[in-house]
mmCIF file of C-alpha atoms in Angstrom:
data_model
loop_
_atom_site.group_PDB
_atom_site.id
_atom_site.type_symbol
_atom_site.label_atom_id
_atom_site.label_comp_id
_atom_site.label_asym_id
_atom_site.label_seq_id
_atom_site.Cartn_x
_atom_site.Cartn_y
_atom_site.Cartn_z
ATOM 1 C CA MET A 833 -40.919 1.224 -8.572
ATOM 2 C CA GLN A 834 -42.584 1.228 -5.175
ATOM 3 C CA PHE A 835 -45.263 3.824 -4.583
ATOM 4 C CA LEU A 836 -48.036 4.735 -2.176
ATOM 5 C CA GLN A 837 -51.628 5.869 -2.664
ATOM 6 C CA THR A 838 -52.984 8.351 -0.150
ATOM 7 C CA PRO A 839 -56.172 6.973 1.439
ATOM 8 C CA GLU A 840 -59.227 8.811 0.145
ATOM 9 C CA ASP A 841 -60.469 9.535 3.666
ATOM 10 C CA ARG A 842 -57.558 11.958 4.073
ATOM 11 C CA PHE A 843 -59.477 14.282 1.749
ATOM 12 C CA SER A 844 -62.952 13.848 3.217
ATOM 13 C CA THR A 845 -62.983 17.144 5.127
ATOM 14 C CA LEU A 846 -61.238 19.457 2.657
ATOM 15 C CA THR A 847 -62.317 23.091 2.738
ATOM 16 C CA ASP A 848 -63.764 24.458 -0.538
ATOM 17 C CA PHE A 849 -62.733 21.537 -2.725
ATOM 18 C CA PRO A 850 -65.987 20.004 -4.035
ATOM 19 C CA PHE A 851 -64.482 18.582 -7.235
ATOM 20 C CA ASP A 852 -64.918 14.969 -8.307
ATOM 21 C CA PRO A 853 -61.659 13.006 -8.623
ATOM 22 C CA HIS A 854 -60.437 11.671 -11.962
ATOM 23 C CA TYR A 855 -57.489 9.377 -12.629
ATOM 24 C CA VAL A 856 -55.369 8.267 -15.575
ATOM 25 C CA GLU A 857 -52.421 5.879 -15.636
ATOM 26 C CA VAL A 858 -49.218 7.608 -16.755
ATOM 27 C CA GLY A 859 -46.694 4.775 -16.648
ATOM 28 C CA ASP A 860 -44.873 2.636 -14.096
ATOM 29 C CA GLY A 861 -48.321 1.426 -13.018
ATOM 30 C CA MET A 862 -49.103 4.762 -11.375
ATOM 31 C CA ARG A 863 -52.216 6.908 -11.469
ATOM 32 C CA MET A 864 -52.239 10.657 -11.849
ATOM 33 C CA HIS A 865 -55.185 12.454 -10.291
ATOM 34 C CA PHE A 866 -56.758 15.487 -11.923
ATOM 35 C CA VAL A 867 -59.643 17.885 -11.476
ATOM 36 C CA ASP A 868 -61.734 18.247 -14.644
ATOM 37 C CA GLU A 869 -64.511 20.826 -14.459
ATOM 38 C CA GLY A 870 -66.555 22.653 -17.096
ATOM 39 C CA PRO A 871 -67.944 21.737 -20.541
ATOM 40 C CA SER A 872 -66.069 18.825 -22.120
ATOM 41 C CA GLU A 873 -65.835 20.493 -25.538
ATOM 42 C CA ALA A 874 -64.830 23.936 -24.247
ATOM 43 C CA PRO A 875 -61.340 25.433 -24.557
ATOM 44 C CA ILE A 876 -59.098 24.011 -21.842
ATOM 45 C CA VAL A 877 -57.220 25.961 -19.203
ATOM 46 C CA LEU A 878 -54.502 23.607 -17.960
ATOM 47 C CA LEU A 879 -53.487 24.541 -14.403
ATOM 48 C CA LEU A 880 -50.085 23.191 -13.347
ATOM 49 C CA HIS A 881 -48.978 23.446 -9.724
ATOM 50 C CA GLY A 882 -45.499 23.284 -8.261
ATOM 51 C CA GLU A 883 -43.656 22.485 -5.042
ATOM 52 C CA PRO A 884 -44.996 21.390 -2.551
ATOM 53 C CA SER A 885 -48.619 22.149 -3.455
ATOM 54 C CA TRP A 886 -51.271 20.236 -5.411
ATOM 55 C CA SER A 887 -54.480 20.993 -7.311
ATOM 56 C CA TYR A 888 -55.976 22.285 -4.051
ATOM 57 C CA LEU A 889 -54.027 25.461 -4.885
ATOM 58 C CA TYR A 890 -56.443 26.122 -7.752
ATOM 59 C CA ARG A 891 -59.709 25.730 -5.853
ATOM 60 C CA LYS A 892 -60.373 29.519 -5.989
ATOM 61 C CA MET A 893 -59.599 29.793 -9.695
ATOM 62 C CA ILE A 894 -61.469 26.804 -11.081
ATOM 63 C CA PRO A 895 -65.024 28.108 -10.411
ATOM 64 C CA VAL A 896 -64.254 31.454 -12.074
ATOM 65 C CA ILE A 897 -62.806 29.731 -15.140
ATOM 66 C CA THR A 898 -65.711 27.319 -15.529
ATOM 67 C CA ALA A 899 -68.304 30.060 -14.943
ATOM 68 C CA ALA A 900 -66.871 31.771 -18.014
ATOM 69 C CA GLY A 901 -67.613 28.660 -20.070
ATOM 70 C CA PHE A 902 -64.132 27.150 -20.129
ATOM 71 C CA ARG A 903 -62.905 23.728 -19.060
ATOM 72 C CA ALA A 904 -60.441 23.719 -16.150
ATOM 73 C CA ILE A 905 -58.069 20.774 -15.807
ATOM 74 C CA ALA A 906 -55.730 20.686 -12.814
ATOM 75 C CA PRO A 907 -53.570 17.562 -12.448
ATOM 76 C CA ASP A 908 -51.631 16.574 -9.363
ATOM 77 C CA LEU A 909 -48.020 15.857 -10.280
ATOM 78 C CA ILE A 910 -46.806 12.391 -9.404
ATOM 79 C CA GLY A 911 -45.778 12.483 -5.743
ATOM 80 C CA PHE A 912 -48.320 15.161 -4.848
ATOM 81 C CA GLY A 913 -52.003 15.548 -4.007
ATOM 82 C CA LYS A 914 -54.150 12.535 -4.815
ATOM 83 C CA SER A 915 -51.674 11.160 -7.355
ATOM 84 C CA ASP A 916 -49.541 8.120 -6.578
ATOM 85 C CA LYS A 917 -46.279 8.719 -4.743
ATOM 86 C CA PRO A 918 -43.023 6.821 -5.329
ATOM 87 C CA THR A 919 -41.379 6.282 -1.971
ATOM 88 C CA ASN A 920 -37.720 6.707 -3.000
ATOM 89 C CA ILE A 921 -36.317 10.163 -3.683
ATOM 90 C CA SER A 922 -34.145 8.616 -6.408
ATOM 91 C CA ASP A 923 -37.294 7.663 -8.344
ATOM 92 C CA TYR A 924 -37.929 11.351 -9.066
ATOM 93 C CA SER A 925 -36.203 13.287 -11.810
ATOM 94 C CA TYR A 926 -36.977 16.194 -14.101
ATOM 95 C CA ALA A 927 -37.056 13.727 -17.001
ATOM 96 C CA LYS A 928 -39.497 11.370 -15.258
ATOM 97 C CA HIS A 929 -41.863 14.224 -14.426
ATOM 98 C CA MET A 930 -41.750 15.257 -18.098
ATOM 99 C CA GLU A 931 -42.583 11.690 -19.110
ATOM 100 C CA TRP A 932 -45.481 11.486 -16.667
ATOM 101 C CA MET A 933 -46.957 14.834 -17.701
ATOM 102 C CA SER A 934 -46.538 14.086 -21.409
ATOM 103 C CA ALA A 935 -48.311 10.763 -20.879
ATOM 104 C CA PHE A 936 -51.122 12.575 -19.057
ATOM 105 C CA ILE A 937 -51.709 14.981 -21.943
ATOM 106 C CA GLN A 938 -51.457 12.340 -24.617
ATOM 107 C CA SER A 939 -53.602 9.781 -22.768
ATOM 108 C CA LEU A 940 -56.432 12.296 -22.491
ATOM 109 C CA ASP A 941 -55.655 13.670 -25.977
ATOM 110 C CA LEU A 942 -55.847 17.237 -24.695
ATOM 111 C CA LYS A 943 -55.811 19.933 -27.383
ATOM 112 C CA ALA A 944 -56.433 23.663 -27.773
ATOM 113 C CA MET A 945 -55.036 24.220 -24.294
ATOM 114 C CA HIS A 946 -54.202 27.461 -22.534
ATOM 115 C CA LEU A 947 -51.408 26.760 -20.071
ATOM 116 C CA PHE A 948 -51.288 28.396 -16.638
ATOM 117 C CA CYS A 949 -48.111 27.428 -14.811
ATOM 118 C CA GLN A 950 -46.581 28.417 -11.480
ATOM 119 C CA ASP A 951 -43.378 27.294 -9.722
ATOM 120 C CA TRP A 952 -42.422 23.786 -10.979
ATOM 121 C CA GLY A 953 -45.558 23.949 -13.093
ATOM 122 C CA GLY A 954 -43.502 26.231 -15.332
ATOM 123 C CA LEU A 955 -40.359 24.121 -15.388
ATOM 124 C CA LEU A 956 -42.539 21.319 -16.700
ATOM 125 C CA GLY A 957 -45.245 23.254 -18.518
ATOM 126 C CA LEU A 958 -42.958 25.470 -20.582
ATOM 127 C CA ARG A 959 -41.088 22.414 -21.804
ATOM 128 C CA LEU A 960 -44.407 20.762 -22.660
ATOM 129 C CA LEU A 961 -45.370 23.933 -24.513
ATOM 130 C CA VAL A 962 -42.461 23.621 -26.936
ATOM 131 C CA ASN A 963 -42.423 19.812 -27.067
ATOM 132 C CA LEU A 964 -46.143 19.605 -27.928
ATOM 133 C CA PRO A 965 -46.811 23.023 -29.531
ATOM 134 C CA GLU A 966 -49.733 21.766 -31.566
ATOM 135 C CA ARG A 967 -51.666 21.096 -28.341
ATOM 136 C CA PHE A 968 -51.360 24.619 -26.892
ATOM 137 C CA ASP A 969 -52.967 27.869 -28.046
ATOM 138 C CA SER A 970 -51.465 30.162 -25.391
ATOM 139 C CA ALA A 971 -49.571 30.272 -22.119
ATOM 140 C CA ILE A 972 -49.594 32.206 -18.858
ATOM 141 C CA ALA A 973 -46.494 32.178 -16.655
ATOM 142 C CA ALA A 974 -46.915 33.049 -12.969
ATOM 143 C CA ASN A 975 -44.029 33.106 -10.465
ATOM 144 C CA THR A 976 -42.033 30.558 -12.411
ATOM 145 C CA ALA A 977 -38.893 30.157 -14.491
ATOM 146 C CA LEU A 978 -37.165 27.885 -16.952
ATOM 147 C CA PRO A 979 -33.609 27.781 -15.553
ATOM 148 C CA ALA A 980 -30.753 26.876 -17.848
ATOM 149 C CA GLY A 981 -27.762 27.337 -15.533
ATOM 150 C CA LYS A 982 -27.060 30.873 -16.702
ATOM 151 C CA VAL A 983 -28.589 32.928 -13.886
ATOM 152 C CA ALA A 984 -27.470 32.683 -10.263
ATOM 153 C CA PHE A 985 -30.096 31.609 -7.753
ATOM 154 C CA PRO A 986 -30.600 33.753 -4.639
ATOM 155 C CA PRO A 987 -29.252 32.420 -1.314
ATOM 156 C CA ALA A 988 -32.826 31.809 -0.189
ATOM 157 C CA PHE A 989 -33.179 29.060 -2.776
ATOM 158 C CA GLN A 990 -30.123 27.159 -1.544
ATOM 159 C CA GLN A 991 -31.465 27.443 2.002
ATOM 160 C CA TRP A 992 -34.792 26.017 0.849
ATOM 161 C CA LYS A 993 -33.017 23.195 -1.004
ATOM 162 C CA ASP A 994 -31.021 22.253 2.110
ATOM 163 C CA PHE A 995 -34.082 22.492 4.340
ATOM 164 C CA ALA A 996 -36.243 20.236 2.158
ATOM 165 C CA HIS A 997 -33.534 17.620 2.075
ATOM 166 C CA SER A 998 -32.560 17.557 5.744
ATOM 167 C CA VAL A 999 -35.517 18.567 7.940
ATOM 168 C CA PRO A 1000 -36.821 15.503 9.850
ATOM 169 C CA GLU A 1001 -40.464 16.395 9.198
ATOM 170 C CA LEU A 1002 -41.315 18.471 6.120
ATOM 171 C CA PRO A 1003 -44.183 20.818 7.168
ATOM 172 C CA VAL A 1004 -45.902 21.104 3.778
ATOM 173 C CA GLY A 1005 -48.899 23.161 4.899
ATOM 174 C CA LYS A 1006 -46.730 25.580 6.846
ATOM 175 C CA ILE A 1007 -44.439 25.991 3.828
ATOM 176 C CA ILE A 1008 -47.404 27.083 1.731
ATOM 177 C CA ASP A 1009 -48.463 29.449 4.518
ATOM 178 C CA MET A 1010 -44.979 30.979 4.592
ATOM 179 C CA GLY A 1011 -45.194 31.609 0.844
ATOM 180 C CA THR A 1012 -48.340 33.734 1.028
ATOM 181 C CA THR A 1013 -49.039 37.291 2.118
ATOM 182 C CA THR A 1014 -52.243 36.236 3.846
ATOM 183 C CA GLU A 1015 -52.341 33.998 6.895
ATOM 184 C CA LEU A 1016 -53.935 30.703 5.956
ATOM 185 C CA SER A 1017 -56.577 29.203 8.213
ATOM 186 C CA PRO A 1018 -55.812 25.924 10.011
ATOM 187 C CA ASP A 1019 -58.312 24.172 7.710
ATOM 188 C CA VAL A 1020 -56.481 25.342 4.584
ATOM 189 C CA VAL A 1021 -53.079 24.383 6.008
ATOM 190 C CA ALA A 1022 -54.573 20.966 6.756
ATOM 191 C CA GLY A 1023 -55.719 20.776 3.139
ATOM 192 C CA TYR A 1024 -52.135 21.048 1.956
ATOM 193 C CA ASP A 1025 -51.036 18.463 4.510
ATOM 194 C CA ALA A 1026 -53.831 16.028 3.568
ATOM 195 C CA PRO A 1027 -51.911 14.100 0.862
ATOM 196 C CA TYR A 1028 -49.204 13.063 3.339
ATOM 197 C CA PRO A 1029 -50.237 10.771 6.222
ATOM 198 C CA ASP A 1030 -46.554 10.489 7.215
ATOM 199 C CA GLU A 1031 -43.052 11.248 5.939
ATOM 200 C CA SER A 1032 -42.961 8.187 3.659
ATOM 201 C CA TYR A 1033 -45.389 9.986 1.334
ATOM 202 C CA LYS A 1034 -43.194 13.094 0.962
ATOM 203 C CA ALA A 1035 -40.319 11.843 -1.203
ATOM 204 C CA GLY A 1036 -41.546 13.912 -4.155
ATOM 205 C CA ALA A 1037 -41.823 17.077 -2.101
ATOM 206 C CA ARG A 1038 -38.315 16.530 -0.738
ATOM 207 C CA ALA A 1039 -36.883 15.723 -4.165
ATOM 208 C CA PHE A 1040 -38.117 18.689 -6.192
ATOM 209 C CA PRO A 1041 -35.777 21.471 -4.953
ATOM 210 C CA ALA A 1042 -32.688 19.404 -5.788
ATOM 211 C CA LEU A 1043 -34.013 18.707 -9.301
ATOM 212 C CA VAL A 1044 -33.893 22.363 -10.332
ATOM 213 C CA PRO A 1045 -31.006 22.577 -12.849
ATOM 214 C CA MET A 1046 -28.560 25.111 -11.435
ATOM 215 C CA ALA A 1047 -25.367 24.295 -13.365
ATOM 216 C CA ALA A 1048 -24.871 25.060 -17.046
ATOM 217 C CA ASP A 1049 -23.653 21.508 -17.742
ATOM 218 C CA ASP A 1050 -26.672 19.852 -16.112
ATOM 219 C CA PRO A 1051 -28.367 17.750 -18.844
ATOM 220 C CA GLU A 1052 -31.687 19.408 -17.995
ATOM 221 C CA SER A 1053 -30.097 22.857 -18.338
ATOM 222 C CA LEU A 1054 -29.036 21.899 -21.851
ATOM 223 C CA LEU A 1055 -32.576 20.781 -22.652
ATOM 224 C CA ASN A 1056 -33.907 24.033 -21.209
ATOM 225 C CA VAL A 1057 -31.522 25.979 -23.445
ATOM 226 C CA LYS A 1058 -33.103 24.217 -26.416
ATOM 227 C CA ALA A 1059 -36.548 24.959 -25.005
ATOM 228 C CA TRP A 1060 -35.655 28.644 -24.721
ATOM 229 C CA GLN A 1061 -34.560 28.639 -28.346
ATOM 230 C CA LYS A 1062 -38.032 27.448 -29.280
ATOM 231 C CA LEU A 1063 -39.720 29.874 -26.884
ATOM 232 C CA GLN A 1064 -37.885 32.703 -28.616
ATOM 233 C CA GLN A 1065 -39.844 31.707 -31.719
ATOM 234 C CA TRP A 1066 -43.169 31.307 -29.904
ATOM 235 C CA ASN A 1067 -45.649 33.650 -31.561
ATOM 236 C CA LYS A 1068 -48.826 32.451 -29.890
ATOM 237 C CA PRO A 1069 -50.125 34.657 -27.030
ATOM 238 C CA PHE A 1070 -47.974 34.567 -23.897
ATOM 239 C CA LEU A 1071 -48.959 36.418 -20.705
ATOM 240 C CA THR A 1072 -47.109 36.954 -17.426
ATOM 241 C CA LEU A 1073 -48.882 37.292 -14.075
ATOM 242 C CA PHE A 1074 -46.155 37.558 -11.448
ATOM 243 C CA SER A 1075 -46.736 38.794 -7.901
ATOM 244 C CA ASP A 1076 -45.277 41.731 -5.999
ATOM 245 C CA SER A 1077 -44.099 39.795 -2.921
ATOM 246 C CA ASP A 1078 -42.197 36.722 -4.100
ATOM 247 C CA PRO A 1079 -38.567 37.031 -2.926
ATOM 248 C CA ILE A 1080 -37.293 34.315 -5.275
ATOM 249 C CA MET A 1081 -39.273 34.865 -8.494
ATOM 250 C CA LYS A 1082 -39.792 38.637 -8.352
ATOM 251 C CA GLY A 1083 -38.627 40.238 -11.590
ATOM 252 C CA GLY A 1084 -38.571 36.971 -13.507
ATOM 253 C CA GLU A 1085 -41.404 38.129 -15.731
ATOM 254 C CA LYS A 1086 -38.944 40.392 -17.578
ATOM 255 C CA TYR A 1087 -37.169 37.424 -19.158
ATOM 256 C CA PHE A 1088 -40.387 36.111 -20.653
ATOM 257 C CA GLN A 1089 -41.572 39.520 -21.792
ATOM 258 C CA SER A 1090 -38.280 40.406 -23.507
ATOM 259 C CA LEU A 1091 -37.520 37.063 -25.131
ATOM 260 C CA ILE A 1092 -40.841 35.558 -26.243
ATOM 261 C CA PRO A 1093 -42.458 37.161 -29.331
ATOM 262 C CA GLY A 1094 -45.941 36.129 -28.222
ATOM 263 C CA ALA A 1095 -45.540 38.261 -25.093
ATOM 264 C CA ASN A 1096 -45.435 41.476 -27.107
ATOM 265 C CA GLY A 1097 -48.463 43.679 -26.513
ATOM 266 C CA GLN A 1098 -50.048 41.462 -23.876
ATOM 267 C CA ALA A 1099 -51.678 42.810 -20.703
ATOM 268 C CA HIS A 1100 -48.900 41.704 -18.367
ATOM 269 C CA THR A 1101 -49.759 42.404 -14.747
ATOM 270 C CA ILE A 1102 -47.996 42.401 -11.396
ATOM 271 C CA ILE A 1103 -50.456 40.884 -8.949
ATOM 272 C CA GLU A 1104 -50.502 43.034 -5.822
ATOM 273 C CA ASN A 1105 -50.647 41.722 -2.264
ATOM 274 C CA ALA A 1106 -49.583 38.237 -3.286
ATOM 275 C CA GLY A 1107 -46.664 35.998 -2.364
ATOM 276 C CA HIS A 1108 -45.096 33.033 -4.124
ATOM 277 C CA PHE A 1109 -48.360 31.091 -3.983
ATOM 278 C CA LEU A 1110 -50.328 33.895 -5.588
ATOM 279 C CA GLN A 1111 -53.244 31.562 -6.304
ATOM 280 C CA GLU A 1112 -53.909 31.461 -2.558
ATOM 281 C CA ASP A 1113 -53.617 35.208 -2.050
ATOM 282 C CA GLN A 1114 -55.468 36.475 -5.137
ATOM 283 C CA GLY A 1115 -56.954 33.393 -6.785
ATOM 284 C CA GLU A 1116 -60.240 34.876 -7.963
ATOM 285 C CA ALA A 1117 -58.611 38.061 -9.314
ATOM 286 C CA ILE A 1118 -55.996 36.036 -11.179
ATOM 287 C CA ALA A 1119 -58.672 33.773 -12.633
ATOM 288 C CA GLU A 1120 -60.522 36.822 -13.964
ATOM 289 C CA LYS A 1121 -57.354 37.902 -15.783
ATOM 290 C CA VAL A 1122 -56.944 34.392 -17.161
ATOM 291 C CA VAL A 1123 -60.525 34.443 -18.418
ATOM 292 C CA THR A 1124 -60.081 37.829 -20.085
ATOM 293 C CA PHE A 1125 -56.866 36.642 -21.757
ATOM 294 C CA VAL A 1126 -58.359 33.385 -23.045
ATOM 295 C CA GLN A 1127 -61.517 35.156 -24.223
ATOM 296 C CA SER A 1128 -59.388 37.488 -26.328
ATOM 297 C CA ILE A 1129 -57.911 34.450 -28.079
ATOM 298 C CA VAL A 1130 -60.981 32.261 -28.633
ATOM 299 C CA LYS A 1131 -63.514 35.011 -29.435
#
């Protein structure tokens, strides 16, 4: 498998991202980058990003989480951020991302984790939750889903899928900006563009929309059905923090709240004045809710 490593100097002028880089090999000779802040023995908040962002999305949340005494770990999925990037779209699959993330968790032997997942972070994280239940103590779902080919996607998703596949130059930073309620500064937009010196680095970002299982007979839909069966028996705490201005994910919190036993009685919240990338719009406020939730579990 051929892959690229983004030169480190691409990240030398990032705004508000003072975190030391860490790397672990996850297979196929590739390194996955992750942020690891806070006390090493503290309960872990695992922050999983989606498409087409990277751990930069969590820069507002990490300081709040660590100030509360917790350990914040935010990996960059393979193909994103500072992680290595296979150059062929065909090298990416739902299954491969599951393998890479499972290897990440097991290589670092992460335990007693509290999952926070958004966008593709949920498609991966919720499967990890039920595949490795002994490693997780709770979960927080934010603007995400676990599709199993049973619910129709809105037209906007098909448009996004076609755009990501066909546009000559994928404007990653502008895509993030379009998914927020606040206008991002040029420096922040540049931060999201930093991992991609040119289009050859963007195969992962182009691949992800087409990997979402939309048909009921998709093998990943069938695996997600099995995951939902396990989630419907999940009794550990499960919180939803969806936003009020996400045209694709709005209302998705109801599925989690109605189907997962651990969601009963939790302080579910709709985050106001926030778009799809709610971590950008209301990062500090969301982190405070995460802290309160985790504190109620580990007290």
